[in-house]
Short mmCIF file of C-alpha atoms in Angstrom, two decimals:
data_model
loop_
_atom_site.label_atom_id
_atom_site.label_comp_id
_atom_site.label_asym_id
_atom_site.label_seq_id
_atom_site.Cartn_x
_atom_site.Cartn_y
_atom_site.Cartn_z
CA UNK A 1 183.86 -145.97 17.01
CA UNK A 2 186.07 -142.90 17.18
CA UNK A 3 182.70 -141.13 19.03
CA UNK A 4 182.62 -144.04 21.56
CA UNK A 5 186.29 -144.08 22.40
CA UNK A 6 186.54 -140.37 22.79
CA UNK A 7 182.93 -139.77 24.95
CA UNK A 8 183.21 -143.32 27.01
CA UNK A 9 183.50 -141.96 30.44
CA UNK A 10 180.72 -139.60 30.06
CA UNK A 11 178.75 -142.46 28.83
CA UNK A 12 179.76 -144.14 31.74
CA UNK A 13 178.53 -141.62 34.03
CA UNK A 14 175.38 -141.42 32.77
CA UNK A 15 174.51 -145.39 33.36
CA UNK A 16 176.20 -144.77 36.70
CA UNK A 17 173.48 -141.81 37.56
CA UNK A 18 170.81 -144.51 36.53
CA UNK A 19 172.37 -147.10 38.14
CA UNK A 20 171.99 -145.16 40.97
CA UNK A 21 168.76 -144.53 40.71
CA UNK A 22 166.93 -147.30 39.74
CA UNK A 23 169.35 -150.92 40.58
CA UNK A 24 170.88 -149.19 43.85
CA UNK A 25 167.84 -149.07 46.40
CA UNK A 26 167.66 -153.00 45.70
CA UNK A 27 171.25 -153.38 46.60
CA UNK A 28 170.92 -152.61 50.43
CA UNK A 29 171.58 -154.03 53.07
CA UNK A 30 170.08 -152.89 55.91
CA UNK A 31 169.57 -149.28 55.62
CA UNK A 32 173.15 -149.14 53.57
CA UNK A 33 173.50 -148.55 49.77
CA UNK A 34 176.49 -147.86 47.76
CA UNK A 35 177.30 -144.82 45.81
CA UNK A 36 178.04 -145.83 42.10
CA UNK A 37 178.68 -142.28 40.46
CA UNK A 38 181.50 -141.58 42.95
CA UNK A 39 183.10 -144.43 41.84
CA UNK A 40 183.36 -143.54 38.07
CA UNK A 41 183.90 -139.26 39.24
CA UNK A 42 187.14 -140.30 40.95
CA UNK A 43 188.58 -141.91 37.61
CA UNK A 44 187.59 -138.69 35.84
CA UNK A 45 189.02 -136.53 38.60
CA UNK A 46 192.58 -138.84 38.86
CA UNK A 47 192.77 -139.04 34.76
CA UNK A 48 191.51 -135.91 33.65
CA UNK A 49 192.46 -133.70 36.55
CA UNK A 50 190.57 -132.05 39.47
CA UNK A 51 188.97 -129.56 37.28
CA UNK A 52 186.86 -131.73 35.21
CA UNK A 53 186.58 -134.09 37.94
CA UNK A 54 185.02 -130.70 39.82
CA UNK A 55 182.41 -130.11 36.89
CA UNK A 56 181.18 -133.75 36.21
CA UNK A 57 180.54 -133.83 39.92
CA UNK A 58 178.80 -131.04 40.13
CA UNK A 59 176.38 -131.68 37.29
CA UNK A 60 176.16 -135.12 38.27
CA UNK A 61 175.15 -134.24 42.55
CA UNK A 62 172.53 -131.93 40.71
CA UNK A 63 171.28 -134.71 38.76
CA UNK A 64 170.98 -137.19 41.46
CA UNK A 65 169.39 -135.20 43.86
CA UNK A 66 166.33 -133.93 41.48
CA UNK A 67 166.13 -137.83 41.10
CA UNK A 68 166.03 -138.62 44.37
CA UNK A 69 163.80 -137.47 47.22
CA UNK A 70 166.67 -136.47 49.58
CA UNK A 71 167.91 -132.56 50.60
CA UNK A 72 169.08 -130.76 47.34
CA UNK A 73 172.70 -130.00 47.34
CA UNK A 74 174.13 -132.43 49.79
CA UNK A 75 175.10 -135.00 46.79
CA UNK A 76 176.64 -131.75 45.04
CA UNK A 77 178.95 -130.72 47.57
CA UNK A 78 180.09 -134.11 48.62
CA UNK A 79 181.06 -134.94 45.32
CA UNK A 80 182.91 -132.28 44.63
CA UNK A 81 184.92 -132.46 47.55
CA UNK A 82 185.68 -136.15 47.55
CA UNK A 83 186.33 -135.61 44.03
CA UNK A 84 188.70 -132.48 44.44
CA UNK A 85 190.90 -134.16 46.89
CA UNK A 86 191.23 -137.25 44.82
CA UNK A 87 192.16 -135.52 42.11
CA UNK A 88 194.78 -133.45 43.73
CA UNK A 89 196.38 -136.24 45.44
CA UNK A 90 196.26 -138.69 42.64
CA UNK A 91 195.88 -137.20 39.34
CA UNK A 92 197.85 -139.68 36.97
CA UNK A 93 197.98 -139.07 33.19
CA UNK A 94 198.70 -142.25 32.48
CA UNK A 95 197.24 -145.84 32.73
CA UNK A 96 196.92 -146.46 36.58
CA UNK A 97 197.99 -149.41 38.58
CA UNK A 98 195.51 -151.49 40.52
CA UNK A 99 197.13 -150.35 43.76
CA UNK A 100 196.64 -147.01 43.18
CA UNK A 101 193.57 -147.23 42.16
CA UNK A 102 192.67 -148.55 44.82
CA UNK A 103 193.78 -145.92 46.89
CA UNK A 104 192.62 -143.59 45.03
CA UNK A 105 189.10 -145.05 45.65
CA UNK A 106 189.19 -145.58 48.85
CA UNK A 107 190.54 -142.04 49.77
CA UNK A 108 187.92 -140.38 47.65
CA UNK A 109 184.73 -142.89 48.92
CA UNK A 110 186.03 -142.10 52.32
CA UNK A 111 185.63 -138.70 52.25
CA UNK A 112 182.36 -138.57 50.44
CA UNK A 113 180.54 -141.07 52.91
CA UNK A 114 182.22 -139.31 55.90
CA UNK A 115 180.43 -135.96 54.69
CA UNK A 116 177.18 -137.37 53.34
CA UNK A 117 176.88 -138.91 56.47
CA UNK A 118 177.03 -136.25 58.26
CA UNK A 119 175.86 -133.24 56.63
CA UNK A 120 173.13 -136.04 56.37
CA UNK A 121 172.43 -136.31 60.14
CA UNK A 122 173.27 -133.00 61.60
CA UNK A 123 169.56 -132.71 63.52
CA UNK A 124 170.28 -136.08 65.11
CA UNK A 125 171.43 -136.48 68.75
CA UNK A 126 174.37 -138.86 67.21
CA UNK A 127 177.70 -138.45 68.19
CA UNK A 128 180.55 -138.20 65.22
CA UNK A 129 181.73 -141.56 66.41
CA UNK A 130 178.01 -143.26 66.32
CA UNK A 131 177.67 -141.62 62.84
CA UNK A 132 181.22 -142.94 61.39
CA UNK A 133 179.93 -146.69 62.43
CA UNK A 134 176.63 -146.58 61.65
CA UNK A 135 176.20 -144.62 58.77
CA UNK A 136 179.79 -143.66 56.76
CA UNK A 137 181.77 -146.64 57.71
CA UNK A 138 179.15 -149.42 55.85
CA UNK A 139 178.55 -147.13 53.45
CA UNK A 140 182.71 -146.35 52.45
CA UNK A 141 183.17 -150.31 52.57
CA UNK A 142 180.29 -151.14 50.39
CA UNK A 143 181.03 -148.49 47.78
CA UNK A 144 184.80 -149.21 47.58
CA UNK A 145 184.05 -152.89 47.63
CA UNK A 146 182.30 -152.16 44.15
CA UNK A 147 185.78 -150.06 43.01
CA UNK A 148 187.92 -152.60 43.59
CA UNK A 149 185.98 -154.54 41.71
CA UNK A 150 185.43 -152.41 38.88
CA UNK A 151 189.53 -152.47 38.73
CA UNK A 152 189.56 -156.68 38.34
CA UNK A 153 187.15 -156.18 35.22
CA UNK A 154 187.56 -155.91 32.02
CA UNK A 155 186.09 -152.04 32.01
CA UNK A 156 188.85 -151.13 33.80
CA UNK A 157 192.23 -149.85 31.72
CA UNK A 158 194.94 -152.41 31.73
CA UNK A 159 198.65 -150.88 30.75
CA UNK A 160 198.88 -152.58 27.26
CA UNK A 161 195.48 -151.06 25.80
CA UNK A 162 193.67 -148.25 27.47
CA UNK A 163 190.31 -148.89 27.96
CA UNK A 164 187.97 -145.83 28.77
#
């Protein structure tokens, strides 16, 4: 139990990376899927600091894009920046509140879809504007749609016992 308790987020992490993988491309809608790992790399980088939060998403963004058939590198850097800044900003050693989780979230989703989306398109004759609305703005709502409800369940930590 002691093994579970102390290696739960990493644990986490790794059904998030297959979660990813193999239940996300049925979750579209339209051409817009949500980004679960980003999601569970912001509560490492606000608990454990922006260090770790730095490494997991490193490993992870390699991870997901040998998985994936997509440019090699672009899942990498995103995470790491969405997850530096979140950590920075928000690192909390203690149980967090709802509200700032939420924040938290949507701050750190925010910047990763706004750079995905457009390292993603850079050969396109988009405009930043037509890019933030058609690609990074579905894409931030979707993913911190799934945050906030990851913070109403019961895997979330709640002030009287600390869950993950």
């Amino acid at each position: 139990m002691d093994f579970l308790r102390k290696y739960a987020v990493w644990i986490i992490l790794v059904l998030s990376i297959l979660l990813q993988v193999s239940l996300v491309p049925y979750m579209s809608v339209l051409w817009f899927k949500p980004d679960i790992p980003i999601i569970v790399l912001t509560f490492i980088a606000v608990r454990r600091g922006s260090l770790q939060g730095m490494f997991a998403s490193f490993g992870t963004g390699v991870v997901v894009d040998s998985l994936h058939a997509d440019f090699f590198g672009i899942s990498s850097f995103c995470y790491l920046l969405a997850t530096f800044v979140s950590g920075k900003l928000f690192y909390y050693n203690i149980p967090m509140p709802i509200r700032r989780w939420g924040l938290a979230s949507g701050v750190s989703t925010l910047v990763y879809s706004v750079l995905y989306s457009f390292i993603y398109t850079l050969d396109n004759d988009h405009s930043f504007l037509q890019i933030l609305i058609m690609h990074s703005g579905p894409m931030f709502l979707y993913t911190w749609a799934i945050a906030l409800i990851w913070a109403i369940s019961p895997l979330y930590e709640k002030r009287d016992m600390i869950r993950l």
